[in-house]
Coordinates of N, CA and C and ligand atoms in Angstrom, one line a residue:
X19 N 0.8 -1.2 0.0 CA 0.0 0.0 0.0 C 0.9 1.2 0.0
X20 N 0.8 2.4 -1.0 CA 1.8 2.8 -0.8 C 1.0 4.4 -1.2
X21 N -0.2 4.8 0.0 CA -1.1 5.8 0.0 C -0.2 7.2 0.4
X22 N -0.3 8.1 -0.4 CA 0.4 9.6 -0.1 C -0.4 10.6 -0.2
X23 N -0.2 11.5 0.1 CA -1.0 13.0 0.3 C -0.7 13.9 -0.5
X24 N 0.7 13.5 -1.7 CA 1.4 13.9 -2.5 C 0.4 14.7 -3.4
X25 N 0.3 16.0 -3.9 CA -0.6 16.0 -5.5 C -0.3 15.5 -6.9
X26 N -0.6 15.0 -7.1 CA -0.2 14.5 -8.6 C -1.5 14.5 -9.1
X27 N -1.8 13.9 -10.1 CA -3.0 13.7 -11.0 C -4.1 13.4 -10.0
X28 N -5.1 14.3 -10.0 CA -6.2 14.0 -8.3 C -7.1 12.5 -9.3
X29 N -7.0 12.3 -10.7 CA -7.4 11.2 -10.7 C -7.1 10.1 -10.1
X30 N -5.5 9.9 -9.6 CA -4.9 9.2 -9.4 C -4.5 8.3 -8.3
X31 N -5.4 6.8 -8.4 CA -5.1 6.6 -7.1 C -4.4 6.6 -6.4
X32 N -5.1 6.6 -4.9 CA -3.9 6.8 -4.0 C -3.5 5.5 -3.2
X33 N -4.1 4.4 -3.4 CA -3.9 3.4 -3.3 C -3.0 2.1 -4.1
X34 N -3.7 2.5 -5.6 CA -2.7 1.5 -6.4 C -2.1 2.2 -7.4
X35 N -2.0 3.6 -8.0 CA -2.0 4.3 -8.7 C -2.6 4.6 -9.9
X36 N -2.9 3.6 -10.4 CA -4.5 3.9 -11.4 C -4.7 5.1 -11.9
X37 N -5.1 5.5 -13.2 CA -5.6 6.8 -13.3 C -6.7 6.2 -14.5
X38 N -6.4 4.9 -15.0 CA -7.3 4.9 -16.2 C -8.9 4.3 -15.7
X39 N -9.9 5.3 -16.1 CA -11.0 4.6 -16.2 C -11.8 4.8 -14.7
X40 N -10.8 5.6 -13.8 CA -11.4 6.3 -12.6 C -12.1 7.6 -12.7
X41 N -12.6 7.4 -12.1 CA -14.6 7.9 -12.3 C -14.8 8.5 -11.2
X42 N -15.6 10.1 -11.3 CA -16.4 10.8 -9.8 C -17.0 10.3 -9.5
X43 N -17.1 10.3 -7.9 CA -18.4 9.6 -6.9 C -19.7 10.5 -7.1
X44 N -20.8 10.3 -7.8 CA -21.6 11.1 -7.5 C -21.6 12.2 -7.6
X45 N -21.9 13.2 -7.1 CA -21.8 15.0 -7.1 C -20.4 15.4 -6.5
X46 N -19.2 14.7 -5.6 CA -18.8 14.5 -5.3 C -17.5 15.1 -6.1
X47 N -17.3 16.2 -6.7 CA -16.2 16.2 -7.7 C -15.0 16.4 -8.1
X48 N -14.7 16.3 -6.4 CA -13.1 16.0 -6.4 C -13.1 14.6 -6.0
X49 N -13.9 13.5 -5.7 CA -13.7 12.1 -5.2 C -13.7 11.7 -6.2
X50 N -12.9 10.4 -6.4 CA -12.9 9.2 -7.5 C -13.2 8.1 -6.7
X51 N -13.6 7.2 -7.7 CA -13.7 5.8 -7.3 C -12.4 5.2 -8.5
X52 N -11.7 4.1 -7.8 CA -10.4 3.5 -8.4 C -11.1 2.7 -9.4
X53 N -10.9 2.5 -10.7 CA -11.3 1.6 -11.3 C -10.5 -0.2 -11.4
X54 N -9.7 0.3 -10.6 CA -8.8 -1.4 -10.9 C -8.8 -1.9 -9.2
X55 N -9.0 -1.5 -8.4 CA -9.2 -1.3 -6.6 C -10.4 -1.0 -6.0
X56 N -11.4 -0.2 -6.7 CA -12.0 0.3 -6.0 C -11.9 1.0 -4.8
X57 N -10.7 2.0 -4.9 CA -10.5 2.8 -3.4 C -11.6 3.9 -4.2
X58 N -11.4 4.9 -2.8 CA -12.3 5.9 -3.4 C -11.5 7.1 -2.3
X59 N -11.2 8.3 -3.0 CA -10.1 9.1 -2.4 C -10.5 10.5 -3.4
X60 N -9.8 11.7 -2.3 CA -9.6 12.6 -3.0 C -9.9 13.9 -2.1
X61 N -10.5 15.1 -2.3 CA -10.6 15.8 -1.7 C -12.8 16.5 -1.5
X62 N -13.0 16.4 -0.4 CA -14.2 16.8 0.2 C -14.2 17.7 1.2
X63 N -15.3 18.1 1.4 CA -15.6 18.9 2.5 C -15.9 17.4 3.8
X64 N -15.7 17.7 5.3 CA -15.6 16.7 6.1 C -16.7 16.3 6.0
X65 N -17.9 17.1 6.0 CA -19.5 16.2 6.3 C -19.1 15.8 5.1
X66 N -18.9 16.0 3.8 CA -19.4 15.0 2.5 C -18.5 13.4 2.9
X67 N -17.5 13.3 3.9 CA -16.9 12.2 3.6 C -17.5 11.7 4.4
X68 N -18.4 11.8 5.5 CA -19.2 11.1 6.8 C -20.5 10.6 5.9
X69 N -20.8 11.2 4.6 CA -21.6 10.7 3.8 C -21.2 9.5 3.1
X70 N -19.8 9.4 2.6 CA -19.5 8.3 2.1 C -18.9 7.4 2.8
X71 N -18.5 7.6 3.7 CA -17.7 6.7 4.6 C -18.0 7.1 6.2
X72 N -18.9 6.4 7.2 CA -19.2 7.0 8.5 C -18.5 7.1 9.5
X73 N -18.1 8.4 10.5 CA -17.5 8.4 11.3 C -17.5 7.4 12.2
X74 N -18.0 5.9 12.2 CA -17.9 5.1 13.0 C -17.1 3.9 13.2
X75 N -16.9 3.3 13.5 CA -16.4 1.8 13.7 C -17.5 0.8 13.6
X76 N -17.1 0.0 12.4 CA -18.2 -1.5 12.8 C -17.5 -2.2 13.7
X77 N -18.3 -3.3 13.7 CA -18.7 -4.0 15.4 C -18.6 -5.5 14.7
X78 N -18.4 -5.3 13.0 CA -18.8 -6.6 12.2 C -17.6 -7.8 12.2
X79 N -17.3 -8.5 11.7 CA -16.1 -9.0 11.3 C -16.6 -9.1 9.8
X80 N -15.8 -8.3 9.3 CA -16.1 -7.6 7.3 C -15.3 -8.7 6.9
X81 N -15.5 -9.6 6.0 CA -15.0 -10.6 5.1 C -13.8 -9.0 4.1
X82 N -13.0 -9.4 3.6 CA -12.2 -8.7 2.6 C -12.6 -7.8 1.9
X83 N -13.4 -9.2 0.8 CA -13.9 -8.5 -0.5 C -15.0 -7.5 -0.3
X84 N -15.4 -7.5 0.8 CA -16.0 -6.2 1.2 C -16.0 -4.4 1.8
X85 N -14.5 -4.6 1.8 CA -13.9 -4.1 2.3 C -12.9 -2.9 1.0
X86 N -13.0 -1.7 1.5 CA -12.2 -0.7 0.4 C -11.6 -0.1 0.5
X87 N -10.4 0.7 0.4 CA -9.9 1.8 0.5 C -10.2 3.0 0.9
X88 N -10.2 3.7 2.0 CA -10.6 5.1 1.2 C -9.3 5.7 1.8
X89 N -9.3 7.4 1.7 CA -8.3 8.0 1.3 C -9.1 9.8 1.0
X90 N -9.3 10.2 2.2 CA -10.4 11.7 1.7 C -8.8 13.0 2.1
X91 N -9.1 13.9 1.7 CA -8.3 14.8 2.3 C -9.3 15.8 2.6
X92 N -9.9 16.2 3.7 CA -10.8 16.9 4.3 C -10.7 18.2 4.5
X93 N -11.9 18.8 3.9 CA -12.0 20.4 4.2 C -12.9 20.5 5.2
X94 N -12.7 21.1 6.8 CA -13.4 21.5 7.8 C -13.1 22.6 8.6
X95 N -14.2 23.0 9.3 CA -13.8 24.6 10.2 C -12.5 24.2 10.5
X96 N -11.8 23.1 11.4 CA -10.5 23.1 11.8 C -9.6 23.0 10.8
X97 N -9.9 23.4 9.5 CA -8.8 23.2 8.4 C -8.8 22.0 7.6
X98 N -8.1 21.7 6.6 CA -7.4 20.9 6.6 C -7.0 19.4 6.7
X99 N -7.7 18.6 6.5 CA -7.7 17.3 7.4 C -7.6 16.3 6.8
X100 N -7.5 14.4 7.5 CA -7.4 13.6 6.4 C -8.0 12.4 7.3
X101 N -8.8 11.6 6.0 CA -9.8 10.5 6.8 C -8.8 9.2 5.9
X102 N -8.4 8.5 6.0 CA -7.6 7.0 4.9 C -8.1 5.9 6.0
X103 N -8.1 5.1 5.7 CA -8.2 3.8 6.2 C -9.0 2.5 5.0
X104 N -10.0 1.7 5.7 CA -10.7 0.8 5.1 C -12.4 0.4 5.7
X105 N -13.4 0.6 4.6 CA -14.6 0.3 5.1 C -15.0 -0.5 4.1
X106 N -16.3 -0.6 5.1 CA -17.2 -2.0 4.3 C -18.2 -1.4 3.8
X107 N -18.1 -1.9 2.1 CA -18.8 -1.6 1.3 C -20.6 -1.2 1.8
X108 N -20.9 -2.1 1.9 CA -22.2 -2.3 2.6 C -22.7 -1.2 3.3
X109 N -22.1 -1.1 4.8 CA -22.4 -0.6 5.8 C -22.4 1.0 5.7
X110 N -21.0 1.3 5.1 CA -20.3 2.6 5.4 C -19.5 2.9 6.5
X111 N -19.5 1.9 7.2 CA -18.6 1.7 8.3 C -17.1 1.4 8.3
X112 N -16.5 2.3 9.4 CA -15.0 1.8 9.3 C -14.2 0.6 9.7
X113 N -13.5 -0.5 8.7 CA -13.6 -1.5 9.6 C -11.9 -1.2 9.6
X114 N -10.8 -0.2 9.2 CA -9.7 -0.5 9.8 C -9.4 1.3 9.8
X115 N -9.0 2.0 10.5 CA -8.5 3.4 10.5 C -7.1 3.3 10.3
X116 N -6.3 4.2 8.6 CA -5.2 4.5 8.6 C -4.5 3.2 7.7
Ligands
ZN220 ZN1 -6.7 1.8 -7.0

């Protein structure tokens, strides 16, 4: 895994590097979804990433294949910020922070 904060191509994953065929989330128009990984990364405002990914912790034990990348770089009153870890598709829940 070799996720950075680096700017380069914002299509560009931040998980496997990917640029081909990665696609906006929704209204969402600095976020991509990976097309070869399915991470989903990029830059939001903080409530939009609690929309895609919940400030919470599951409680589940998430099988893998359910499981994704993300990777937000967060715009909030305190500035600046950054959400990365791994959730479950399904839920929206966090199943690994970082
Ligand atoms: Zn990827």
């Amino acid at each position: 895994m070799n996720a950075t904060l680096s700017q380069r191509d914002p299509r560009q994953c931040r998980a496997c590097d990917n640029i081909r065929g990665n696609k906006t989330v929704g209204k969402h128009f600095d976020v991509y979804e990976c097309a070869r990984c399915k991470a989903i990364f990029g830059t939001c405002y903080l409530g939009e990433s609690y929309v895609m990914v919940k400030p919470w912790m599951t409680s589940e034990n998430v099988p893998p294949e359910n499981q994704r990348y993300y990777d937000f770089t967060t715009i909030g009153s305190d500035g600046i910020g950054r959400r990365h870890g791994w959730y479950d598709v399904n839920s929206g829940l966090i199943t690994q922070v970082g």
